[in-house]
PDB file of C-alpha atoms in Angstrom:
ATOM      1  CA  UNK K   1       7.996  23.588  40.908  1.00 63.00           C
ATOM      2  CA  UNK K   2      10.817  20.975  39.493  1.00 77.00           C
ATOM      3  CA  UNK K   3      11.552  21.072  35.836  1.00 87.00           C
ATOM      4  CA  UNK K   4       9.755  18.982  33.553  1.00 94.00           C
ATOM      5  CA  UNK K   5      11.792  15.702  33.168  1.00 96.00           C
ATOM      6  CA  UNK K   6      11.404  13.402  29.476  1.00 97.00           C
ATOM      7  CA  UNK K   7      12.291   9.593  29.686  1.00 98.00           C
ATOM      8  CA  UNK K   8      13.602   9.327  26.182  1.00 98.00           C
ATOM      9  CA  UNK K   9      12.874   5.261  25.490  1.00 98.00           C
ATOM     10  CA  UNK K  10      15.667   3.818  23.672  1.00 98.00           C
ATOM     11  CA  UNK K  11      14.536   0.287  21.798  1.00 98.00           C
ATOM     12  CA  UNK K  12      16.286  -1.907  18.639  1.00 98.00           C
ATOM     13  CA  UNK K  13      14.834  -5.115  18.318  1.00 98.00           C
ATOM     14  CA  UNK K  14      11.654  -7.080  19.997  1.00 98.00           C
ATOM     15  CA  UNK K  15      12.941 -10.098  20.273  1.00 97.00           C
ATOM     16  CA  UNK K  16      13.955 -13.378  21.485  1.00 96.00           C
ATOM     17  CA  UNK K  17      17.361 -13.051  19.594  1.00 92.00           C
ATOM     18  CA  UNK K  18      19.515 -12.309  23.196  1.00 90.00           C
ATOM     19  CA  UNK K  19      22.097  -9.306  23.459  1.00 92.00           C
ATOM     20  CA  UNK K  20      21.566  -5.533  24.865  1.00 92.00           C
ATOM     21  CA  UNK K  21      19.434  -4.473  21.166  1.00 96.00           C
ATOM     22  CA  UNK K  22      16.907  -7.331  22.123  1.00 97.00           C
ATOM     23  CA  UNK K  23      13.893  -6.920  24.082  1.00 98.00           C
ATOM     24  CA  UNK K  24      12.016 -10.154  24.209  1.00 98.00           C
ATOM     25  CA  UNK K  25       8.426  -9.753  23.460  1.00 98.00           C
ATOM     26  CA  UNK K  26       6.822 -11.071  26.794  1.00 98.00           C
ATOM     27  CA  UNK K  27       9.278  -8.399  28.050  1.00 98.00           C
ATOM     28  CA  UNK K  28       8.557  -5.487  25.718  1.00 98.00           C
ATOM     29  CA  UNK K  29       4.213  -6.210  26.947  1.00 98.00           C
ATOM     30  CA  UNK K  30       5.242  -5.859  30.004  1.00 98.00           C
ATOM     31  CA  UNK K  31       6.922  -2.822  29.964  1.00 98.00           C
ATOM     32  CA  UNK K  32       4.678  -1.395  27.858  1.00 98.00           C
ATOM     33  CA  UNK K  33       1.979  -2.074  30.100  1.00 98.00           C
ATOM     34  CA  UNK K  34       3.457  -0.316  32.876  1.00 98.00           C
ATOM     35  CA  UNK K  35       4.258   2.715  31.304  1.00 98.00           C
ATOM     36  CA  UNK K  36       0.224   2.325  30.162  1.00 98.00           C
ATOM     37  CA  UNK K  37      -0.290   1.939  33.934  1.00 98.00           C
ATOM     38  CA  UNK K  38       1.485   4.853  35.207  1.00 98.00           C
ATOM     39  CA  UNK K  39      -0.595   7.252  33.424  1.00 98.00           C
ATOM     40  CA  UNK K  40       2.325   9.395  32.784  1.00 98.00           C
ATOM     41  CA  UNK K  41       1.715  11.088  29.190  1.00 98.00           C
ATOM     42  CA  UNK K  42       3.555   9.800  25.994  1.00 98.00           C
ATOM     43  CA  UNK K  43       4.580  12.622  24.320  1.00 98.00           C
ATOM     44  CA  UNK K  44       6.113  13.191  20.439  1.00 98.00           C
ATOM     45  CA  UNK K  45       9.344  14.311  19.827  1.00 98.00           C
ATOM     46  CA  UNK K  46       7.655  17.611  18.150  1.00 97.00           C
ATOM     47  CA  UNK K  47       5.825  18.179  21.451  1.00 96.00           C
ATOM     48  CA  UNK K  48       9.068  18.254  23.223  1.00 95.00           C
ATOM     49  CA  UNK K  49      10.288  21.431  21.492  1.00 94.00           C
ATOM     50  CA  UNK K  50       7.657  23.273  20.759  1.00 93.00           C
ATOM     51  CA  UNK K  51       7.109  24.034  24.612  1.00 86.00           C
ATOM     52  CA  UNK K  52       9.609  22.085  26.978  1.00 86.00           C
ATOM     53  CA  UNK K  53       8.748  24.422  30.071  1.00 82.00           C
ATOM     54  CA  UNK K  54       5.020  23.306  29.581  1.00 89.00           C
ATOM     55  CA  UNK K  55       5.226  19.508  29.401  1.00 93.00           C
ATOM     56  CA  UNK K  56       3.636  17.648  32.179  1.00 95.00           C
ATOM     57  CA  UNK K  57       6.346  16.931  35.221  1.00 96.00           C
ATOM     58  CA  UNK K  58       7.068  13.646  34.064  1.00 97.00           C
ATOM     59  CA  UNK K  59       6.449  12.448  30.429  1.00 97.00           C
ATOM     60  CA  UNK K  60       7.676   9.751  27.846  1.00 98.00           C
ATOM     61  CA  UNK K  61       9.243   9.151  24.251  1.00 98.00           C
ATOM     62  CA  UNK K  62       9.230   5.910  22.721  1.00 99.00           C
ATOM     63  CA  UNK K  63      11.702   5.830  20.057  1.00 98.00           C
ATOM     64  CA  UNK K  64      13.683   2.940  18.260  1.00 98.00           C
ATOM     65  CA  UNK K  65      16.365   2.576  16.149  1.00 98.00           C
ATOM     66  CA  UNK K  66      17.185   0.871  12.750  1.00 98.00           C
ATOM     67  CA  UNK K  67      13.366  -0.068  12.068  1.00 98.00           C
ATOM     68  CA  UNK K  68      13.175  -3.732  12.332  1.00 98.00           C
ATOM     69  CA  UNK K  69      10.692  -5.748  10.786  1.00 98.00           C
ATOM     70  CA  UNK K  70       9.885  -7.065  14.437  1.00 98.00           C
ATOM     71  CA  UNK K  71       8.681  -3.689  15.102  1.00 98.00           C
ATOM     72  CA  UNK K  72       6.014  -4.385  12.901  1.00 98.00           C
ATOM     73  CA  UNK K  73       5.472  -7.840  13.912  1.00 98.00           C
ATOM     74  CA  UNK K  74       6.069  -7.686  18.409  1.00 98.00           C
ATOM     75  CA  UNK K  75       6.197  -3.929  18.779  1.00 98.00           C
ATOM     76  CA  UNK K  76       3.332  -2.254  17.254  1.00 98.00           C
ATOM     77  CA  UNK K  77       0.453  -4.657  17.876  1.00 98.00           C
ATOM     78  CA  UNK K  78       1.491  -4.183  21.246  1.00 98.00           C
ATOM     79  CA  UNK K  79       1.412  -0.211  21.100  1.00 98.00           C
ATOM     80  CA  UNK K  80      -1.410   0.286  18.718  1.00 98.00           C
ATOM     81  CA  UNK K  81      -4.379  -0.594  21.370  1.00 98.00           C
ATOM     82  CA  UNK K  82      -2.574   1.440  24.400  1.00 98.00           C
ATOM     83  CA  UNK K  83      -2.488   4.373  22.483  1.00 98.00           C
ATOM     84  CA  UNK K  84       0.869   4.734  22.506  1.00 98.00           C
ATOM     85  CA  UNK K  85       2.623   6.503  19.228  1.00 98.00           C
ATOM     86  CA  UNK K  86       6.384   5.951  18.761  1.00 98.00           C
ATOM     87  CA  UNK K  87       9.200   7.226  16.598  1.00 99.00           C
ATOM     88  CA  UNK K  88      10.979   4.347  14.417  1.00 99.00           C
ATOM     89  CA  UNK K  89      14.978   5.781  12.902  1.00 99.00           C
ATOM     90  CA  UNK K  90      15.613   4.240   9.723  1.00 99.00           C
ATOM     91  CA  UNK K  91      18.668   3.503   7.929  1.00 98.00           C
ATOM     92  CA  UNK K  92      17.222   3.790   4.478  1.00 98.00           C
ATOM     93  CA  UNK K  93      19.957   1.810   2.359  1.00 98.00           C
ATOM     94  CA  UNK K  94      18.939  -1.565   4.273  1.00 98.00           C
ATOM     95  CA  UNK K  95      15.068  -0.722   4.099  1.00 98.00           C
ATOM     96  CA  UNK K  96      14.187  -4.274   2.863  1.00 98.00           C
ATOM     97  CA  UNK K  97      16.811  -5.871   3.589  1.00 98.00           C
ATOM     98  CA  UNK K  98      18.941  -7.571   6.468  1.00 98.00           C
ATOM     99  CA  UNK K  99      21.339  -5.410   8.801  1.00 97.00           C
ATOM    100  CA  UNK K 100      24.760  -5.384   7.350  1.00 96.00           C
ATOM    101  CA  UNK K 101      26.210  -2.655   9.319  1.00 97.00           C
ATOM    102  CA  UNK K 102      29.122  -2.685  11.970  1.00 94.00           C
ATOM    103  CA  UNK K 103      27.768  -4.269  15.525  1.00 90.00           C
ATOM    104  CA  UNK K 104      24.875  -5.986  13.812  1.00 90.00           C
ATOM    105  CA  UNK K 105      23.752  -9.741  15.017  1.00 91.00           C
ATOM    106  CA  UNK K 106      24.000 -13.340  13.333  1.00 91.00           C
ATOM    107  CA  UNK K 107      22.540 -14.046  11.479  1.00 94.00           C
ATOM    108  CA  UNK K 108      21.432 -10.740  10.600  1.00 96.00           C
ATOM    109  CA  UNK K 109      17.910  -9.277  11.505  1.00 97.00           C
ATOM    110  CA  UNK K 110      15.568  -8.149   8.923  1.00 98.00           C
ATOM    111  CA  UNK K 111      14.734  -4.509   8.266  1.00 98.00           C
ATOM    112  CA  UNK K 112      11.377  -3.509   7.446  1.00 98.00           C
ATOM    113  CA  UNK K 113      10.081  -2.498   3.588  1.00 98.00           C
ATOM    114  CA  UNK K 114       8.637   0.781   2.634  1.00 98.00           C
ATOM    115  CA  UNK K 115       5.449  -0.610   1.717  1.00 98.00           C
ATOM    116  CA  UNK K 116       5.245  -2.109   5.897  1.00 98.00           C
ATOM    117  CA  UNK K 117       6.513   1.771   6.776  1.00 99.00           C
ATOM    118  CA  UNK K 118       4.268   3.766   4.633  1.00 98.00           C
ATOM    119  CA  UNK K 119       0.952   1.507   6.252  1.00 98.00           C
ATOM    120  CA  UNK K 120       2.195   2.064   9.811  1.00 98.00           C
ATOM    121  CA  UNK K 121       2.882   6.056   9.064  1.00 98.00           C
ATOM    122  CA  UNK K 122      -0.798   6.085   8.417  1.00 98.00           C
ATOM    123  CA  UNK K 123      -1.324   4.591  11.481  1.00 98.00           C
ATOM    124  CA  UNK K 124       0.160   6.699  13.091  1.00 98.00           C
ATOM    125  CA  UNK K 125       3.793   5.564  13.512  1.00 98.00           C
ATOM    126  CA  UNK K 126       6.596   8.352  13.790  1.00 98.00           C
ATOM    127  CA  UNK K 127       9.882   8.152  11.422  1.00 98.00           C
ATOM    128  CA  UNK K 128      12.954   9.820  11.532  1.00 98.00           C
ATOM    129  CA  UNK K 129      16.492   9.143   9.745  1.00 98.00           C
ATOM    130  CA  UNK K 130      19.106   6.971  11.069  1.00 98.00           C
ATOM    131  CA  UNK K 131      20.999   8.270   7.884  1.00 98.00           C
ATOM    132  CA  UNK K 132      21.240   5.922   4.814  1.00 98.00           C
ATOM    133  CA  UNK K 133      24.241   3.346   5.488  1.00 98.00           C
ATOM    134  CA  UNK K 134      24.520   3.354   9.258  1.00 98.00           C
ATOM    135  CA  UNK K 135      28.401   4.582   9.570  1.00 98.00           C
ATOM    136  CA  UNK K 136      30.384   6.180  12.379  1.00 98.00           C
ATOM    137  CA  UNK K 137      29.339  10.343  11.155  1.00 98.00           C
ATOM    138  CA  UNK K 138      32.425  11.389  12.991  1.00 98.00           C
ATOM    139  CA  UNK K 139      35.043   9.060  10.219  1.00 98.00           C
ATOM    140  CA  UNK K 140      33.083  10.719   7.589  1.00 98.00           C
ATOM    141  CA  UNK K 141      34.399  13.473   4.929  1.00 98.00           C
ATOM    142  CA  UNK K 142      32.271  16.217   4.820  1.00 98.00           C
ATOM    143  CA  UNK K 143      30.290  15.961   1.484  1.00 98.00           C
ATOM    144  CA  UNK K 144      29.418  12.506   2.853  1.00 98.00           C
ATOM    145  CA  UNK K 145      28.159  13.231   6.087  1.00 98.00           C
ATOM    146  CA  UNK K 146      25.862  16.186   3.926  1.00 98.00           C
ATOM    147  CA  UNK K 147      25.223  12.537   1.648  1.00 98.00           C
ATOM    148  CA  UNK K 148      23.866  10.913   4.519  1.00 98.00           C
ATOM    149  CA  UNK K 149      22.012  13.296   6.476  1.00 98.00           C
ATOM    150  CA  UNK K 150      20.269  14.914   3.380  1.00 98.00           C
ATOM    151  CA  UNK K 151      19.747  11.873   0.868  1.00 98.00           C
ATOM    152  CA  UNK K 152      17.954   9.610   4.176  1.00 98.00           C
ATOM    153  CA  UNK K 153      15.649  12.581   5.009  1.00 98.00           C
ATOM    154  CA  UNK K 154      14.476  13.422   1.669  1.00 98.00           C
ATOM    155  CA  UNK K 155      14.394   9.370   0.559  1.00 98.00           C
ATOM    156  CA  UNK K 156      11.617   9.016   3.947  1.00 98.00           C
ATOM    157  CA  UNK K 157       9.950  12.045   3.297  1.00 98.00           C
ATOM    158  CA  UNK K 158       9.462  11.157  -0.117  1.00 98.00           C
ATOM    159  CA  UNK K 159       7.918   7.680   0.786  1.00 98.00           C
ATOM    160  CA  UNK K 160       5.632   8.276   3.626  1.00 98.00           C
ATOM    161  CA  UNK K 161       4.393  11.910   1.923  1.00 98.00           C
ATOM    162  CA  UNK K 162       5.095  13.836   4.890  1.00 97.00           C
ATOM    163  CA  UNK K 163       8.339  16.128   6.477  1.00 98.00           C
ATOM    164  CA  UNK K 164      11.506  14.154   8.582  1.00 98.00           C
ATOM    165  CA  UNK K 165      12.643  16.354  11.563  1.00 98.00           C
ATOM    166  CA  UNK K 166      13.859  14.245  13.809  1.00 98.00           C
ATOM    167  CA  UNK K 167      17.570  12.348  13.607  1.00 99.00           C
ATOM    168  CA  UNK K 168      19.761   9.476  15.373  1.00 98.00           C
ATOM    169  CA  UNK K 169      23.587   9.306  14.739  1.00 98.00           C
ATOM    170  CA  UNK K 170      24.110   5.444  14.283  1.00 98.00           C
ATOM    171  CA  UNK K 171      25.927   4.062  17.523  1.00 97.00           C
ATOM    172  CA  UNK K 172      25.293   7.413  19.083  1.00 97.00           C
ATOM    173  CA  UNK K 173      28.426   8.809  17.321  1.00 97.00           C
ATOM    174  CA  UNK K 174      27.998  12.619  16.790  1.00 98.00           C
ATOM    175  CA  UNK K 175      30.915  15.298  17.742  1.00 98.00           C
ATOM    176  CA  UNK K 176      30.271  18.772  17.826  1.00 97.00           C
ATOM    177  CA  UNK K 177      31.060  19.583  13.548  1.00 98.00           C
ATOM    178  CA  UNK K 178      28.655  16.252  13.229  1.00 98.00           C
ATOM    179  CA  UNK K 179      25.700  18.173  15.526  1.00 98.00           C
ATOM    180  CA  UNK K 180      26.033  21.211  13.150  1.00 98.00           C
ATOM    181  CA  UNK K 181      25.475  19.516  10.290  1.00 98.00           C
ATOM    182  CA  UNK K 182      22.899  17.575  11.796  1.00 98.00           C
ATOM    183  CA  UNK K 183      21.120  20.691  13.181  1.00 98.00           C
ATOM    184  CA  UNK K 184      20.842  22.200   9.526  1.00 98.00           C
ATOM    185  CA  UNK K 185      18.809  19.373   8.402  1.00 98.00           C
ATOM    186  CA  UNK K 186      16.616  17.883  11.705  1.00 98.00           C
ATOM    187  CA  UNK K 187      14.930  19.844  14.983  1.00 98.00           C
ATOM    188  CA  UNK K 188      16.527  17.243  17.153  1.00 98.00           C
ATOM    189  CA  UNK K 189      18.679  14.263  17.328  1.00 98.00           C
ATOM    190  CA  UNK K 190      18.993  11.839  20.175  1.00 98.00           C
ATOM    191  CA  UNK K 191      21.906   9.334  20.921  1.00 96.00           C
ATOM    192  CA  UNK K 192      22.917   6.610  23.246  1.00 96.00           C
ATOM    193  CA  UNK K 193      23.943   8.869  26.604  1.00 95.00           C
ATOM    194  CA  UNK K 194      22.377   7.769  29.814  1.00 97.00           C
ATOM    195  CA  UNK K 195      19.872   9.827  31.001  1.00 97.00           C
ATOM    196  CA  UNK K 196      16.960  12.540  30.966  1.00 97.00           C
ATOM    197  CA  UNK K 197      15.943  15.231  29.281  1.00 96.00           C
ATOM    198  CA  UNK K 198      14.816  18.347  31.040  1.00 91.00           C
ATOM    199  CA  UNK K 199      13.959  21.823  29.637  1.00 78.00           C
ATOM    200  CA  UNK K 200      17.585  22.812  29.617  1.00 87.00           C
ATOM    201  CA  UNK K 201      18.632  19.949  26.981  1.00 94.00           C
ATOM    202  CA  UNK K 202      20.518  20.042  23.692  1.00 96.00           C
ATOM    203  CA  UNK K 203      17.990  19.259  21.490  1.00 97.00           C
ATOM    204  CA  UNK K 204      20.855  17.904  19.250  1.00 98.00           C
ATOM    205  CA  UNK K 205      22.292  15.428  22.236  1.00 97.00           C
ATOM    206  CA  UNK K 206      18.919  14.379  23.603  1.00 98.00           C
ATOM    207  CA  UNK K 207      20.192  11.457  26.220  1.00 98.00           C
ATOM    208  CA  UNK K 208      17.703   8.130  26.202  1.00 98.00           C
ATOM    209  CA  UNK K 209      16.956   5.424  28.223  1.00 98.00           C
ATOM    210  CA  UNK K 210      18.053   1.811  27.056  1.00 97.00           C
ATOM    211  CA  UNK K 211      15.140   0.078  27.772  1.00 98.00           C
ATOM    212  CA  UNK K 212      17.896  -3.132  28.053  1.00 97.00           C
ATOM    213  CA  UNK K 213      18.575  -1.551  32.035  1.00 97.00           C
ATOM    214  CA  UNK K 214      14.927  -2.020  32.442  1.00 98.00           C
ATOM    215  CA  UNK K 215      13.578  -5.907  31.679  1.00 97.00           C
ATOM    216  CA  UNK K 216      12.975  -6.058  35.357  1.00 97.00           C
ATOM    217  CA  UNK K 217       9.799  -4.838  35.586  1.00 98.00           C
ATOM    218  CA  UNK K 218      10.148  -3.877  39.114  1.00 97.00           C
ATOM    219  CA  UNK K 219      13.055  -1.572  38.314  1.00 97.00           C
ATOM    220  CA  UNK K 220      10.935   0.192  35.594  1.00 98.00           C
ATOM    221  CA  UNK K 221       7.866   0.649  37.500  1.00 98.00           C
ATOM    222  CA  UNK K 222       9.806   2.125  40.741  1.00 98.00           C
ATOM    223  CA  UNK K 223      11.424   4.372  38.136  1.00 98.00           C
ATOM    224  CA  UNK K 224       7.969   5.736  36.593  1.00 98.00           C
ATOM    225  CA  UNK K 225       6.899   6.333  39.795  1.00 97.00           C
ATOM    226  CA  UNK K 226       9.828   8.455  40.578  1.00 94.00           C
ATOM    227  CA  UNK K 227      11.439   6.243  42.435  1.00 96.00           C
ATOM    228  CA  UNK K 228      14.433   4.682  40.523  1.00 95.00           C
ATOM    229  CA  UNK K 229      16.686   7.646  40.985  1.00 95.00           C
ATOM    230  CA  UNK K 230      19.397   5.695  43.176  1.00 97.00           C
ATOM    231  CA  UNK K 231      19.114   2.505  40.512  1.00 97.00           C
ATOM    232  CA  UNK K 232      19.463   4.702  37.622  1.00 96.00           C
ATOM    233  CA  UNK K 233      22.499   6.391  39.005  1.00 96.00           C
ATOM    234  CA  UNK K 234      24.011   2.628  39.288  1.00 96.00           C
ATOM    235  CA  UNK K 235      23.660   1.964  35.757  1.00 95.00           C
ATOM    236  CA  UNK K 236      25.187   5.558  34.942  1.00 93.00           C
ATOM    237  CA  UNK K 237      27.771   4.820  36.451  1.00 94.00           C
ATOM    238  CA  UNK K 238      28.604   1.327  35.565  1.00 91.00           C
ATOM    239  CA  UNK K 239      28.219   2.451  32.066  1.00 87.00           C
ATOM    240  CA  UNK K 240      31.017   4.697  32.459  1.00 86.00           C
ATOM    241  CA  UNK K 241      33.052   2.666  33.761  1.00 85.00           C
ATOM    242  CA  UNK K 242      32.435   0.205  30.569  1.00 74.00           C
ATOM    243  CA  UNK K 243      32.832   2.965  28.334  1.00 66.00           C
ATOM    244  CA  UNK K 244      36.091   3.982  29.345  1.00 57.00           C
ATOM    245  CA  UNK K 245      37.153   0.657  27.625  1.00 50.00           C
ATOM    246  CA  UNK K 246      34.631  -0.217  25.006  1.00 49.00           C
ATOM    247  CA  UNK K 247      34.216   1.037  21.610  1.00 50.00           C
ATOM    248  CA  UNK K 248      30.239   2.728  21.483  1.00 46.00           C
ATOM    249  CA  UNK K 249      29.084  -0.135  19.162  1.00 41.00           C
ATOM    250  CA  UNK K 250      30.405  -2.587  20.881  1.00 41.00           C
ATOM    251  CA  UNK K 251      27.135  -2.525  22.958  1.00 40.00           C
ATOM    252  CA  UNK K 252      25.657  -0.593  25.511  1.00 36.00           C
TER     253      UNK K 252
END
């Protein structure tokens, strides 16, 4: 039998704001709907470690980053009724306020409050850290990388009343010294690298899907149906070719 293979959803904003970090939210429905279609199973980041031989041959995380208050608004409502259960990264030191971080929009997007966070925890919303001031890890000293990797998952822990184990490195920044540290403190931390997971992954360089690669809904249901291999290739590719002269927050 093939290995179990996890499409890692990658998602920033829902909304009509333009730019790679923007779904729109006729869009996000849509894809959402399709993934509802498929009946593939949309799993937890907690499922995917505690048995990664055992998942189902083809399953799904929904994650985003940087906790928007659109996700609140666009994303969840949308969710909520299809039963599917995300993961939301926060960078705590903007919780409340607008992005102010390196690669953000203009004008800048608002962030969700605690008070939003804490009601959608209980409603079954996922949260991990996205540390607490969004920086490059890999520029950072060591006592504050410890700052921001310890202070962001005690600060969410502390608000929503339960444990933080899961982690994404702003702008998918994380060398091997930053995955150590990271490792001491989470059970798994995802970036921006093209792909999927299988039973063989790092669980501390989890690849995603950016969800940006997949507005046309024709591309993303060929690829749920196991069918998007050759397409998804194509954007691998052309992704490395951008990377080789891009900076990572420069976009995706």
């Amino acid at each position: 039998m093939p290995e179990p293979v996890v499409d890692i959803l990658m998602y920033h904003s829902i909304s009509d704001r333009g730019g790679p970090t923007c779904i729109p939210p006729e869009v996000f429905a849509g894809q959402m709907r399709v993934l509802a279609e498929s009946g593939l199973p949309v799993i937890s980041l907690d499922d995917l470690i505690a048995s990664p031989d055992r998942l189902a041959p083809h399953s799904v995380v929904v994650t985003f980053d940087d906790g928007f208050q659109d996700f609140a608004d666009a994303a969840w409502p949308v969710m909520e009724p299809l039963g599917i259960r995300p993961i939301v990264y926060l960078p705590t030191g903007y919780i409340g306020r607008a992005e102010g971080w390196r690669g953000g929009t203009e004008p800048p997007r608002p962030l969700m409050g605690w008070g939003t966070i804490r009601a959608l925890a209980r409603e079954g919303v996922a949260f991990g850290s996205h540390t607490v001031t969004h920086p490059d890890l890999d520029a950072l000293p060591g006592d504050v990388l410890e700052a921001e990797l310890g202070r962001s998952q005690r600060e969410i822990a502390d608000q929503i009343d339960r444990p933080v184990h899961h982690f994404a490195p702003p702008y998918g920044i994380a060398g091997d010294p930053v995955r150590s540290r990271i490792a001491a403190y989470y059970r798994t931390s995802v970036g921006t690298r093209l792909g999927q997971a299988v039973a063989g992954s790092d669980f501390y360089d989890l690849p995603r899907l950016e969800m940006f690669y997949f507005t046309d809904l024709g591309h993303w249901h060929r690829h749920l149906a196991g069918r998007g291999a050759t397409y998804l290739a194509g954007r691998k590719a052309l992704r490395a070719v951008r990377g080789a002269v891009m900076k990572p927050w420069q976009g995706v």
